[in-house]
């Protein structure tokens, strides 16, 4: 006898072992079971079991297997996604979830069906989770001032499979990204800024490369052959910059990061390009033939050297 009796089947393995296989290949979770072999059972040889045998076992209450936060979008609070190791009823779990930050508990609500279907991030997370084992919720108020959002699930979190609830809190910590800002603008190489050296614009967050347009960065006076290359959290400005020239670099406020945060207001930075490195170049080969029709002198090139003799 198995109490409670889940759906499944009993089957003999040989003549000594009786096995119960639950439907779905596992017992329902969050349940305490009592099993009993009553006395009086007889063997094929006629021996009778004089005293019965009783034992019990328990399947565990819900455990959070995955906890993620969708990337915050500009003006939109992020969603929190929880996946459990068993079936749950989101509406029953929500009262046991707490979001604590800035010395207060933030009110939360479940994500609506429309919000789930309209969010590519939630669609991706829910499609990768087992059906009936996840929930998505969001903070009802603007928590933009809170950079760290600790989330506690339980104790008392219920399961949709059995009556047992969690006895301890399960904690996860999420970090809200800062708003996009420029950290520094500098020459890409250390030392003084030389003509032709690329410039680096360093941001605090990774940029949304799909939304970036090269015309969002302008330079005055213009740079010959200028091009702007986005990469991760930086922009590289290439071109034939001139020596002993002060440039004004403008970054458009529409530049956005992967979290949907925009720079907001345009920023203007000054970059001073110093003189070119003194250089002297002679013939490329160690042995060469002079032009018989020309003067008996080799040709060389110099940059930023005094008159050569």
C-alpha positions as a printed NumPy array, in Angstrom:
array([[  0.   ,   0.   ,   0.   ],
       [  1.317,   3.449,  -0.953],
       [ -0.254,   6.549,   0.58 ],
       [ -0.942,   8.843,  -1.153],
       [ -1.195,   6.65 ,  -4.217],
       [  0.098,   8.493,  -7.314],
       [ -0.8  ,   7.434, -10.814],
       [  1.463,   4.655, -12.029],
       [  1.77 ,   0.884, -12.125],
       [  3.05 ,  -1.987,  -9.971],
       [  5.204,  -4.596, -11.661],
       [  7.014,  -7.738, -10.527],
       [ 10.713,  -8.106, -11.307],
       [ 11.27 , -11.797, -10.853],
       [  9.482, -13.488,  -7.937],
       [ 10.911, -11.461,  -5.063],
       [ 10.83 ,  -7.787,  -6.107],
       [  7.769,  -5.645,  -6.591],
       [  8.389,  -2.241,  -8.196],
       [  6.088,   0.758,  -8.473],
       [  6.801,   3.09 , -11.4  ],
       [  5.002,   6.448, -11.168],
       [  3.6  ,   8.111, -14.238],
       [  6.178,  10.399, -15.81 ],
       [  9.005,   8.275, -14.363],
       [  9.129,  10.17 , -11.039],
       [  6.995,  10.704,  -7.959],
       [  5.113,  13.971,  -7.53 ],
       [  7.29 ,  16.416,  -5.596],
       [  6.682,  18.156,  -2.265],
       [  4.945,  15.09 ,  -0.834],
       [  5.509,  12.733,   2.111],
       [  4.688,   9.125,   1.245],
       [  3.906,   6.161,   3.488],
       [  4.483,   2.648,   2.192],
       [  3.302,  -0.552,   3.912],
       [  3.656,  -4.256,   3.271],
       [  0.92 ,  -5.833,   5.439],
       [  1.378,  -9.009,   7.432],
       [ -0.194, -12.256,   6.286],
       [  1.43 , -12.314,   2.844],
       [  2.33 , -15.902,   1.906],
       [  5.243, -17.148,  -0.178],
       [  5.022, -19.881,  -2.799],
       [  6.4  , -22.313,  -0.248],
       [  3.66 , -21.461,   2.241],
       [  5.645, -19.264,   4.65 ],
       [  3.646, -16.295,   5.958],
       [  4.895, -12.786,   6.768],
       [  4.179, -12.475,  10.482],
       [  4.74 ,  -8.745,  10.898],
       [  4.206,  -6.045,   8.314],
       [  6.816,  -3.52 ,   7.215],
       [  6.245,   0.266,   7.113],
       [  8.525,   3.018,   5.873],
       [  8.197,   6.57 ,   4.596],
       [ 10.007,   8.898,   2.237],
       [  9.656,  12.51 ,   1.148],
       [ 10.113,  14.278,  -2.166],
       [ 11.498,  17.831,  -1.837],
       [  9.571,  21.107,  -2.089],
       [ 10.336,  23.62 ,  -4.88 ],
       [ 13.931,  24.581,  -5.613],
       [ 14.841,  27.498,  -7.894],
       [ 16.99 ,  26.108, -10.693],
       [ 17.419,  29.335, -12.66 ],
       [ 16.97 ,  32.988, -11.774],
       [ 17.485,  35.677, -14.413],
       [ 16.632,  39.31 , -15.006],
       [ 15.762,  40.635, -18.456],
       [ 17.884,  43.565, -19.673],
       [ 16.324,  46.842, -18.482],
       [ 14.981,  48.983, -21.291],
       [ 14.768,  52.746, -21.308],
       [ 11.807,  53.72 , -19.16 ],
       [ 10.757,  50.086, -18.61 ],
       [ 11.372,  48.061, -15.462],
       [ 13.04 ,  44.674, -16.044],
       [ 11.284,  41.346, -15.554],
       [ 12.512,  38.662, -13.165],
       [ 12.35 ,  35.061, -14.334],
       [ 12.375,  32.049, -11.999],
       [ 12.484,  28.428, -13.101],
       [ 11.802,  25.676, -10.548],
       [ 12.602,  21.97 , -10.454],
       [  8.886,  21.093, -10.334],
       [  5.481,  22.431, -11.294],
       [  4.358,  25.587,  -9.485],
       [  1.385,  27.907,  -9.538],
       [  2.826,  31.426, -10.079],
       [ -0.06 ,  33.176,  -8.301],
       [  0.511,  30.988,  -5.223],
       [  4.298,  31.459,  -5.279],
       [  4.244,  35.259,  -5.679],
       [  3.214,  36.047,  -2.045],
       [  6.362,  34.233,  -0.864],
       [  8.686,  36.316,  -3.079],
       [ 10.273,  39.488,  -1.707],
       [ 12.389,  42.128,  -3.448],
       [ 14.343,  44.127,  -0.881],
       [ 16.432,  47.194,  -1.791],
       [ 17.195,  50.608,  -0.358],
       [ 15.847,  49.46 ,   3.043],
       [ 12.377,  48.809,   1.693],
       [ 10.342,  45.989,   0.209],
       [  9.3  ,  46.732,  -3.341],
       [  5.79 ,  45.726,  -4.472],
       [  5.8  ,  43.139,  -7.249],
       [  3.265,  41.644,  -9.649],
       [  3.15 ,  38.779, -12.121],
       [  3.899,  39.472, -15.762],
       [  0.762,  39.398, -17.871],
       [  0.32 ,  37.078, -20.827],
       [  0.56 ,  40.088, -23.141],
       [  3.848,  41.151, -21.547],
       [  5.308,  37.655, -21.887],
       [  4.27 ,  37.377, -25.52 ],
       [  5.516,  40.895, -26.252],
       [  8.957,  40.434, -24.695],
       [ 11.59 ,  38.669, -26.771],
       [ 13.648,  38.105, -23.606],
       [ 10.776,  36.417, -21.738],
       [  9.894,  34.384, -24.805],
       [ 13.456,  33.109, -24.996],
       [ 13.544,  32.227, -21.281],
       [ 10.111,  30.593, -21.158],
       [ 10.729,  28.555, -24.306],
       [ 13.865,  27.085, -22.757],
       [ 12.083,  26.162, -19.49 ],
       [  9.835,  23.187, -18.734],
       [  6.136,  23.968, -19.065],
       [  4.456,  24.861, -15.789],
       [  7.72 ,  25.256, -13.889],
       [  8.447,  28.972, -14.297],
       [  7.124,  32.367, -13.352],
       [  7.89 ,  35.943, -14.395],
       [  7.27 ,  39.055, -12.336],
       [  8.318,  42.681, -12.153],
       [  8.616,  45.475,  -9.618],
       [  5.542,  47.706,  -9.787],
       [  7.425,  50.92 ,  -8.952],
       [ 10.416,  52.511, -10.645],
       [ 13.417,  50.999,  -8.88 ],
       [ 15.94 ,  52.959, -10.919],
       [ 17.539,  54.323,  -7.753],
       [ 18.314,  50.787,  -6.582],
       [ 21.432,  49.36 ,  -8.158],
       [ 21.237,  46.006,  -6.362],
       [ 17.992,  44.076,  -6.055],
       [ 18.141,  41.051,  -3.721],
       [ 15.288,  38.593,  -4.296],
       [ 14.136,  36.084,  -1.655],
       [ 11.89 ,  33.143,  -2.538],
       [ 10.291,  31.617,   0.536],
       [ 10.162,  30.211,   3.09 ],
       [  6.697,  28.757,   2.577],
       [  6.912,  28.542,  -1.211],
       [  4.263,  26.033,  -2.358],
       [  4.381,  23.411,  -5.08 ],
       [  1.684,  22.533,  -7.575],
       [  2.55 ,  18.851,  -7.149],
       [  2.238,  18.309,  -3.399],
       [  1.381,  19.954,  -0.053],
       [  4.893,  20.506,   1.337],
       [  6.41 ,  24.015,   1.237],
       [  9.963,  25.276,   1.514],
       [ 11.424,  25.731,   4.986],
       [ 14.212,  28.158,   4.05 ],
       [ 14.548,  31.213,   1.843],
       [ 16.314,  30.901,  -1.489],
       [ 18.241,  34.085,  -2.246],
       [ 19.379,  35.603,  -5.522],
       [ 20.993,  38.982,  -6.132],
       [ 20.51 ,  41.018,  -9.283],
       [ 22.415,  44.138, -10.296],
       [ 20.799,  46.923, -12.272],
       [ 23.155,  48.412, -14.882],
       [ 24.054,  52.083, -14.573],
       [ 22.752,  54.541, -17.109],
       [ 24.984,  54.902, -20.16 ],
       [ 27.775,  57.429, -19.796],
       [ 31.162,  58.193, -21.324],
       [ 34.046,  57.136, -19.09 ],
       [ 36.896,  58.678, -21.077],
       [ 38.015,  59.872, -24.489],
       [ 41.677,  59.312, -25.303],
       [ 44.173,  58.317, -27.945],
       [ 44.168,  54.561, -28.369],
       [ 47.912,  54.348, -27.717],
       [ 49.665,  55.421, -24.547],
       [ 51.847,  58.497, -24.47 ],
       [ 51.325,  61.658, -26.452],
       [ 48.721,  61.728, -29.209],
       [ 50.342,  61.576, -32.627],
       [ 48.916,  62.166, -36.115],
       [ 47.127,  59.124, -37.475],
       [ 46.641,  57.549, -34.032],
       [ 43.048,  56.277, -33.493],
       [ 40.929,  57.742, -30.699],
       [ 39.033,  55.649, -28.182],
       [ 35.655,  56.609, -26.685],
       [ 35.107,  54.354, -23.657],
       [ 31.578,  53.81 , -22.234],
       [ 30.481,  52.105, -19.005],
       [ 28.078,  49.69 , -20.763],
       [ 28.16 ,  47.681, -23.971],
       [ 26.654,  49.549, -26.896],
       [ 23.715,  48.415, -28.988],
       [ 25.59 ,  47.98 , -32.254],
       [ 22.387,  47.541, -34.256],
       [ 21.25 ,  51.068, -33.385],
       [ 24.602,  52.816, -33.753],
       [ 25.181,  54.986, -36.814],
       [ 28.539,  56.391, -37.786],
       [ 27.151,  59.912, -38.124],
       [ 26.494,  59.918, -34.355],
       [ 30.154,  60.912, -33.945],
       [ 31.367,  64.096, -35.639],
       [ 34.724,  65.895, -35.499],
       [ 35.685,  69.491, -36.155],
       [ 37.796,  70.307, -38.099],
       [ 36.954,  67.339, -40.331],
       [ 39.351,  64.391, -40.475],
       [ 40.341,  63.022, -43.851],
       [ 39.279,  59.392, -44.264],
       [ 37.459,  59.338, -40.939],
       [ 35.588,  56.205, -39.918],
       [ 34.053,  55.126, -36.61 ],
       [ 34.192,  51.48 , -35.486],
       [ 31.962,  50.32 , -32.589],
       [ 33.167,  47.398, -30.48 ],
       [ 31.652,  46.27 , -27.176],
       [ 31.698,  49.275, -24.835],
       [ 33.854,  51.514, -26.987],
       [ 34.043,  53.469, -30.229],
       [ 37.26 ,  53.796, -32.204],
       [ 37.725,  56.852, -34.42 ],
       [ 40.222,  56.362, -37.267],
       [ 41.508,  58.844, -39.837],
       [ 44.386,  60.997, -41.044],
       [ 44.564,  63.458, -38.182],
       [ 46.968,  66.378, -38.478],
       [ 49.779,  67.221, -36.113],
       [ 49.69 ,  70.245, -33.813],
       [ 45.891,  70.436, -34.176],
       [ 43.123,  70.661, -31.574],
       [ 39.971,  68.758, -32.5  ],
       [ 36.44 ,  68.973, -31.118],
       [ 34.695,  65.573, -30.933],
       [ 30.911,  65.437, -30.525],
       [ 29.028,  62.3  , -29.391],
       [ 25.303,  62.304, -30.155],
       [ 22.928,  61.796, -27.213],
       [ 21.084,  59.081, -29.138],
       [ 23.854,  56.518, -28.631],
       [ 22.295,  53.568, -26.743],
       [ 23.557,  50.577, -24.816],
       [ 22.253,  47.002, -24.876],
       [ 19.976,  47.81 , -21.91 ],
       [ 18.088,  50.511, -23.82 ],
       [ 19.687,  53.375, -21.914],
       [ 20.638,  56.362, -24.085],
       [ 23.408,  58.85 , -23.46 ],
       [ 20.688,  61.52 , -23.307],
       [ 22.548,  64.738, -24.006],
       [ 25.274,  65.191, -26.582],
       [ 28.795,  65.396, -25.212],
       [ 31.682,  67.4  , -26.661],
       [ 35.308,  66.508, -25.924],
       [ 38.574,  68.122, -26.99 ],
       [ 41.518,  66.134, -28.295],
       [ 44.883,  67.72 , -29.001],
       [ 47.087,  65.984, -31.528],
       [ 50.754,  66.684, -31.003],
       [ 53.57 ,  66.741, -33.54 ],
       [ 54.478,  63.671, -35.521],
       [ 57.324,  61.501, -34.285],
       [ 60.597,  62.636, -35.905],
       [ 61.337,  60.155, -38.662],
       [ 64.105,  59.677, -41.197],
       [ 63.822,  57.147, -43.999],
       [ 66.414,  56.286, -46.573],
       [ 66.458,  53.737, -49.35 ],
       [ 64.557,  50.587, -48.508],
       [ 67.389,  48.26 , -49.662],
       [ 70.954,  48.092, -48.45 ],
       [ 72.232,  48.028, -52.053],
       [ 70.708,  50.139, -54.786],
       [ 71.61 ,  51.625, -58.151],
       [ 71.532,  55.359, -58.712],
       [ 69.907,  56.81 , -61.776],
       [ 72.739,  57.385, -64.271],
       [ 70.97 ,  60.476, -65.54 ],
       [ 70.492,  61.942, -62.071],
       [ 72.75 ,  63.421, -59.425],
       [ 75.002,  61.04 , -57.454],
       [ 72.797,  61.278, -54.37 ],
       [ 70.378,  58.811, -52.711],
       [ 66.84 ,  59.97 , -51.919],
       [ 65.523,  60.084, -48.329],
       [ 62.423,  61.279, -46.482],
       [ 62.208,  63.05 , -43.135],
       [ 59.469,  64.252, -40.793],
       [ 59.99 ,  66.885, -38.113],
       [ 63.791,  67.019, -38.446],
       [ 65.856,  70.163, -38.714],
       [ 67.641,  70.783, -41.986],
       [ 69.725,  67.763, -42.903],
       [ 73.151,  67.851, -44.614]])
